[in-house]
mmCIF file of C-alpha atoms in Angstrom:
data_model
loop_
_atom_site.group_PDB
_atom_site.id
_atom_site.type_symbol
_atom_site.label_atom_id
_atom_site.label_comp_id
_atom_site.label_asym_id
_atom_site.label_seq_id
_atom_site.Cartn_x
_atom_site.Cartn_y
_atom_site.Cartn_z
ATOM 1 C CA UNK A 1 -19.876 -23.295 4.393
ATOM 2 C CA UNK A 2 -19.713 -22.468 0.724
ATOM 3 C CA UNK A 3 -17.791 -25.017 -0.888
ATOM 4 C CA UNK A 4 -15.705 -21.712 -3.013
ATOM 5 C CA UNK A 5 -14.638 -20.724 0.926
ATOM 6 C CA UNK A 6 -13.393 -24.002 2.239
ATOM 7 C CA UNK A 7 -9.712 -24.263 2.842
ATOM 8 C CA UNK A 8 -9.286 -20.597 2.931
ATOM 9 C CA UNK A 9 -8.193 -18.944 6.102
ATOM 10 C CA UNK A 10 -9.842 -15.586 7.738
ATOM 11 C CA UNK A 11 -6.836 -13.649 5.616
ATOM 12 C CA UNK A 12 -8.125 -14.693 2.387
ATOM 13 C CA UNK A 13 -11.182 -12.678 2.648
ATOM 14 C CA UNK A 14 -12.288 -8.744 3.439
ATOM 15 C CA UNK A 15 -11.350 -7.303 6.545
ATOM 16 C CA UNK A 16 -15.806 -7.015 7.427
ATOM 17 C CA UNK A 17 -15.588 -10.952 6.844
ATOM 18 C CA UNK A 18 -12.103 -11.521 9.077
ATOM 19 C CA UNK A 19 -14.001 -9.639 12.135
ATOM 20 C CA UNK A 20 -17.146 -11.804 11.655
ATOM 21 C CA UNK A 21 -15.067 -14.780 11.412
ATOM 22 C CA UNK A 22 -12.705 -13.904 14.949
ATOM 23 C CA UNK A 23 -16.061 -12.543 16.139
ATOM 24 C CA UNK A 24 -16.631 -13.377 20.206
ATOM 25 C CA UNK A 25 -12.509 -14.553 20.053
ATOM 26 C CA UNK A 26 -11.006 -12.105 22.189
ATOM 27 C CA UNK A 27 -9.046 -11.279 18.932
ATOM 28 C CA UNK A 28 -8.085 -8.207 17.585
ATOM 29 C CA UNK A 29 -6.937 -7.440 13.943
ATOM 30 C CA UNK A 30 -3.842 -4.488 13.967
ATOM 31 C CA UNK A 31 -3.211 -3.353 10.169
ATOM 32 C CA UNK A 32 -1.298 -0.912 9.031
ATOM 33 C CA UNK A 33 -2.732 1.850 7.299
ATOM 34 C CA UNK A 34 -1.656 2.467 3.352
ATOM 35 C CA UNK A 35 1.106 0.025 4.508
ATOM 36 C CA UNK A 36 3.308 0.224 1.027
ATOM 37 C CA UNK A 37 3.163 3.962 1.057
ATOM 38 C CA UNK A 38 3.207 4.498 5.348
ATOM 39 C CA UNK A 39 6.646 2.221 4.841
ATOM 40 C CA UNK A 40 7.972 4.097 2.130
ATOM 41 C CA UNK A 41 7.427 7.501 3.613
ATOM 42 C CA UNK A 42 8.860 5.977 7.161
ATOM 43 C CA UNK A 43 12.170 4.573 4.513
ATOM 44 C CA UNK A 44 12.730 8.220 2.917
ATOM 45 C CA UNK A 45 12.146 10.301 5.761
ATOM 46 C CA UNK A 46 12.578 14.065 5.372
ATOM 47 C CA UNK A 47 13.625 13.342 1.436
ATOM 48 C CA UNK A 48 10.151 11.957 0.579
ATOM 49 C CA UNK A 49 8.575 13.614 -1.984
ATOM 50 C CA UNK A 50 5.527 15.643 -1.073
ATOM 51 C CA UNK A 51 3.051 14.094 -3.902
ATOM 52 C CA UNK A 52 4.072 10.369 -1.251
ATOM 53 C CA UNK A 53 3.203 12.918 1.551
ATOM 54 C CA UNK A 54 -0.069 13.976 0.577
ATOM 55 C CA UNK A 55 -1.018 10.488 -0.430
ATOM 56 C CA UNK A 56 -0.438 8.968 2.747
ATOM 57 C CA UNK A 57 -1.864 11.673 4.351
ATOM 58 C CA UNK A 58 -5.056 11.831 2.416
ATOM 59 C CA UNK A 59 -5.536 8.643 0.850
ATOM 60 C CA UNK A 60 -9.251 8.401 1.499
ATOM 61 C CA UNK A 61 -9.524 12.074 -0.434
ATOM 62 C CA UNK A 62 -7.039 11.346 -2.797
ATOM 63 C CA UNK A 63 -8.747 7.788 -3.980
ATOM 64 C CA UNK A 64 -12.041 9.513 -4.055
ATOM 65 C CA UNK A 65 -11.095 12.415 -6.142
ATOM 66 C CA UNK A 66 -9.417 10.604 -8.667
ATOM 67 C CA UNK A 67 -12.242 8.007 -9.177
ATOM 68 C CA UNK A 68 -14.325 10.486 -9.599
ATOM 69 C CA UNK A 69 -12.107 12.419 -12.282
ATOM 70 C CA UNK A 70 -11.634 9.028 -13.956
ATOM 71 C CA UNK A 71 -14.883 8.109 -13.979
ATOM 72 C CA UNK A 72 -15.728 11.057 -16.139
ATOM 73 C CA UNK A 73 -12.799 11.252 -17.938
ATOM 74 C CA UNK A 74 -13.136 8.066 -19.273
ATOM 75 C CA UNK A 75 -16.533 7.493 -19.434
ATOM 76 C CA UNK A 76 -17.046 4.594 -17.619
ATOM 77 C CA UNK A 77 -16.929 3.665 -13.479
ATOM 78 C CA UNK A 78 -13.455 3.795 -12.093
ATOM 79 C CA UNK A 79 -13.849 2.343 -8.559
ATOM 80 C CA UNK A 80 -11.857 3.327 -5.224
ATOM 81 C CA UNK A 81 -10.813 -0.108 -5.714
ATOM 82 C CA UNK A 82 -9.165 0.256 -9.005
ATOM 83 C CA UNK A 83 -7.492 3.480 -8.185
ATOM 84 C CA UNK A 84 -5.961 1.722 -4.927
ATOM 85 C CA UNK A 85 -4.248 -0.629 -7.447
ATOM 86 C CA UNK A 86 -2.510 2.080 -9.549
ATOM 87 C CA UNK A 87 -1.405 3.818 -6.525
ATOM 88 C CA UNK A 88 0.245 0.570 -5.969
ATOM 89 C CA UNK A 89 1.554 -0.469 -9.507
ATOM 90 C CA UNK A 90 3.155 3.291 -9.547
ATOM 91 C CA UNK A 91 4.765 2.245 -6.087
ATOM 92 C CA UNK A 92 6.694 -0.837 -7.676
ATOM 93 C CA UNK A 93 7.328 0.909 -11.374
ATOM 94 C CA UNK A 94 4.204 1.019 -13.174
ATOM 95 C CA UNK A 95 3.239 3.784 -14.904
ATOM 96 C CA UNK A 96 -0.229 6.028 -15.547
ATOM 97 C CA UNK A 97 0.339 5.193 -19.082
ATOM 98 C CA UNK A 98 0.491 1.491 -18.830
ATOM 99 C CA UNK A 99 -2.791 1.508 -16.636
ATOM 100 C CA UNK A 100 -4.491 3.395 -19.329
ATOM 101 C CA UNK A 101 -3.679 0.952 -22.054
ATOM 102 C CA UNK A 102 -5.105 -1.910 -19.750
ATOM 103 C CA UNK A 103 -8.686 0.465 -19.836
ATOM 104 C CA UNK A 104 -8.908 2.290 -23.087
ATOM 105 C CA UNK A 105 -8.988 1.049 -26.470
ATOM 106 C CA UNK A 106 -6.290 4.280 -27.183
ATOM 107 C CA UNK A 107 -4.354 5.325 -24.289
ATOM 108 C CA UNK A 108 -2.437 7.497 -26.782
ATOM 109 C CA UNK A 109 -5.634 10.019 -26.593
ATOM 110 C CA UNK A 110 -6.171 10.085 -23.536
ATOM 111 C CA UNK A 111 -4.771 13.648 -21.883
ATOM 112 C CA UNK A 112 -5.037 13.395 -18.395
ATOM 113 C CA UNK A 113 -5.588 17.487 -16.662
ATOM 114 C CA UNK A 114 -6.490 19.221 -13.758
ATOM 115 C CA UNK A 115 -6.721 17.025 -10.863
ATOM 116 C CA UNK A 116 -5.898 13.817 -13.032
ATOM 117 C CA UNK A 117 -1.914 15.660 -13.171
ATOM 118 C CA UNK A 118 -1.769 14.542 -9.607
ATOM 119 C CA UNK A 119 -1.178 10.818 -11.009
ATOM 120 C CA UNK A 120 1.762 11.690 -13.115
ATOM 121 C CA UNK A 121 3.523 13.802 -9.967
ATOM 122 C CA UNK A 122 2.731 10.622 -7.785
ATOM 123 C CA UNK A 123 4.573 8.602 -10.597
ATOM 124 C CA UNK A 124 7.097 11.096 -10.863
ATOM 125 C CA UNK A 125 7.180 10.905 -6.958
ATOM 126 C CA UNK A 126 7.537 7.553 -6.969
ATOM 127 C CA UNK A 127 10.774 7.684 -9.626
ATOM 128 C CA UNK A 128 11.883 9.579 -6.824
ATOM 129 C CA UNK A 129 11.771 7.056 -3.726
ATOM 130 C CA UNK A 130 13.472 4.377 -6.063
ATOM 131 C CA UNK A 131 16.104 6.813 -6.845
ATOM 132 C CA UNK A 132 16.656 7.408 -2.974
ATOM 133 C CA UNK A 133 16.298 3.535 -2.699
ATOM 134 C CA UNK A 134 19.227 2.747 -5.009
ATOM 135 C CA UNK A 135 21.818 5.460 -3.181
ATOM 136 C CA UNK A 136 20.827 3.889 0.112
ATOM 137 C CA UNK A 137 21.187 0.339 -1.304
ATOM 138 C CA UNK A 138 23.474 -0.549 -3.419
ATOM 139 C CA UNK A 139 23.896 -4.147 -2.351
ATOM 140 C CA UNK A 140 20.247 -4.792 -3.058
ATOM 141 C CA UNK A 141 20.240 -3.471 -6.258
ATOM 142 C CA UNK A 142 23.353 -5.328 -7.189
ATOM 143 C CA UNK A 143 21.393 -8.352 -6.441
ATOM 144 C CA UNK A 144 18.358 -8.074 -8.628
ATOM 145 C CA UNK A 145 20.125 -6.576 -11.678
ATOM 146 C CA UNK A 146 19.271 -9.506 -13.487
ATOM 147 C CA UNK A 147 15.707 -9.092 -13.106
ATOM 148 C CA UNK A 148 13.402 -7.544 -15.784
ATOM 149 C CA UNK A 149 12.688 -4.266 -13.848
ATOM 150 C CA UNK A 150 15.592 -4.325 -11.454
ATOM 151 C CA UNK A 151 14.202 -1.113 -9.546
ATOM 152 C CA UNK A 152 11.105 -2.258 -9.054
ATOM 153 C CA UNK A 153 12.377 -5.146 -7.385
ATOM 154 C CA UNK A 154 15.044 -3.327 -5.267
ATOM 155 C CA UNK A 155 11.523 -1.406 -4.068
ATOM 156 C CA UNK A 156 9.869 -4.170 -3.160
ATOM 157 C CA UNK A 157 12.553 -6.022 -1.376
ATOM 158 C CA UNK A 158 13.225 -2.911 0.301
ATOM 159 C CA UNK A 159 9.519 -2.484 1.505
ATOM 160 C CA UNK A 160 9.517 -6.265 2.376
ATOM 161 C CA UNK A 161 11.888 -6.351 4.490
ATOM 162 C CA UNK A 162 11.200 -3.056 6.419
ATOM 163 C CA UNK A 163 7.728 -4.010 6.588
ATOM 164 C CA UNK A 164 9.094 -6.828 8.357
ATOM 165 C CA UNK A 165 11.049 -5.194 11.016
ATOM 166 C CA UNK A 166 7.768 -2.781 11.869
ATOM 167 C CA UNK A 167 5.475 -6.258 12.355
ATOM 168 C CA UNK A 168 8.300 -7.182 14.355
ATOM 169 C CA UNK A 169 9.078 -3.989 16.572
ATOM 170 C CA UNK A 170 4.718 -4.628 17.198
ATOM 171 C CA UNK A 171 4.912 -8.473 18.172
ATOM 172 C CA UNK A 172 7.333 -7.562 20.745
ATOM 173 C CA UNK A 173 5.377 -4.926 22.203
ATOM 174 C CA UNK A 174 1.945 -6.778 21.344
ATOM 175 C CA UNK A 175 3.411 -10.202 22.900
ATOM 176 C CA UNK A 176 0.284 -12.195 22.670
ATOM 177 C CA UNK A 177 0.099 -12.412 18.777
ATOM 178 C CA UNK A 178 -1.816 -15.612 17.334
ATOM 179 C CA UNK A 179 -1.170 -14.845 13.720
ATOM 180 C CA UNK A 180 0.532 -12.555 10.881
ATOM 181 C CA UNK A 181 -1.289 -11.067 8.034
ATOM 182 C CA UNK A 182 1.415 -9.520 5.338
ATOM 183 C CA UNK A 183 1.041 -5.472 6.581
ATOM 184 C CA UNK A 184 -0.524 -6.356 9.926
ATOM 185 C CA UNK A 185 -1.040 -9.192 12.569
ATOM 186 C CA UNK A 186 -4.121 -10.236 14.805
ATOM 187 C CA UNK A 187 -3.720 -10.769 18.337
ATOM 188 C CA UNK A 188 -5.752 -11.592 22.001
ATOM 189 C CA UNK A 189 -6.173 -8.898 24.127
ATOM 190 C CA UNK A 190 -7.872 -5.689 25.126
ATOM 191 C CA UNK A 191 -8.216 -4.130 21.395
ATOM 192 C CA UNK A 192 -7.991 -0.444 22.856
ATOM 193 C CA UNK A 193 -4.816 -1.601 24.660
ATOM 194 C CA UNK A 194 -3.124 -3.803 22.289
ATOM 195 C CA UNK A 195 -3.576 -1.248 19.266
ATOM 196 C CA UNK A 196 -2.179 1.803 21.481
ATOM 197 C CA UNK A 197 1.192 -0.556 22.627
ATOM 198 C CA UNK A 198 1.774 -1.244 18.905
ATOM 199 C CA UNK A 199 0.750 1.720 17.267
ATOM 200 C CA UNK A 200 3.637 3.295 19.966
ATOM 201 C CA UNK A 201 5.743 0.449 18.587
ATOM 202 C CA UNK A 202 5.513 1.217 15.019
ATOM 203 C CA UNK A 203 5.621 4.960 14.979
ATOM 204 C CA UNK A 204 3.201 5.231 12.455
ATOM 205 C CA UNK A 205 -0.947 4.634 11.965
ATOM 206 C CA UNK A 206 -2.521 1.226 12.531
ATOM 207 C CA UNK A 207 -6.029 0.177 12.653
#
């Protein structure tokens, strides 16, 4: 074993490597899919914003396109990868802006068109949800005032702790769970059967 990999559990690696790893186990990993985004959408309901829609409808598309606008935009390779991470940062009150400054040497002349004005209606989108977040809770927000981006916080404890109650509305229909893993948990069983119970649990799209 590579002395870098010792001490690290299955989690701390790629999803390939965590099914090598649990290979011949009788184990079964059950993620779920775009988890931030799936939980956000399942928070707001009928008053998400369709830009959150699409994205969690087409993520695969979405990712693609974009990297490939980027890529050529900016004139250098903007991975899948990367793009998954601004999705994110947008998610908990980053901005397109602020990941621009972090690639160019002058985000100020960079104009973003065409399909790269999806990003700033995800943001916008995004502005949105946290908007709905604070009307539904008030308490929360009231609680993390005193941190540096109170909204951003509200979001994530909001997503936290909903995230939460999904993993647990799929241990209880899962039973035989041997482990969690933050948007997901791996248990024994019959894979085809174990996935179907908690999918049916969750209400939303696990792998």
């Amino acid at each position: 074993v590579p002395p870098s990999f010792m001490g690290l559990s299955a989690f701390a690696h790629s999803k390939l490597v965590r099914h090598i790893a649990r290979s011949g186990l009788g184990l079964i990993d059950i993620d779920i899919q775009n988890a931030v985004f799936s939980v956000f959408l399942k928070i707001t309901g009928a008053a998400a914003p369709l830009p959150l829609r699409r994205y969690v409808e087409d993520r695969e598309g979405t990712l693609l396109r974009q990297a490939s606008y980027l890529s050529e935009k900016l004139g250098r390779v903007v991975t899948r990868q990367y793009l998954k991470c601004l999705f994110i940062r947008m998610g908990f009150g980053g901005s397109v802006y602020g990941w621009l400054e972090g690639v160019c040497a002058d985000a100020s002349g960079v104009i973003l068109d065409g399909v790269g004005l999806e990003l700033y209606d995800f943001e916008g989108a995004m502005r949105k949800v946290r908007v709905l977040l604070v009307i539904a809770y008030p308490q929360v927000l009231a609680a993390v005032l005193g941190c540096p981006n109170p909204y951003a916080s509200l979001a994530y404890h909001v997503y936290v702790h909903f995230e939460r109650l999904l993993l647990n509305s799929m241990t209880e229909a899962v039973c035989q769970v041997v482990l969690f893993e933050h948007d997901g948990l791996v248990a024994r069983g019959d894979p085809t059967d174990l996935l179907s119970l908690a999918t049916a649990a969750a209400g939303m799209r696990l792998s």
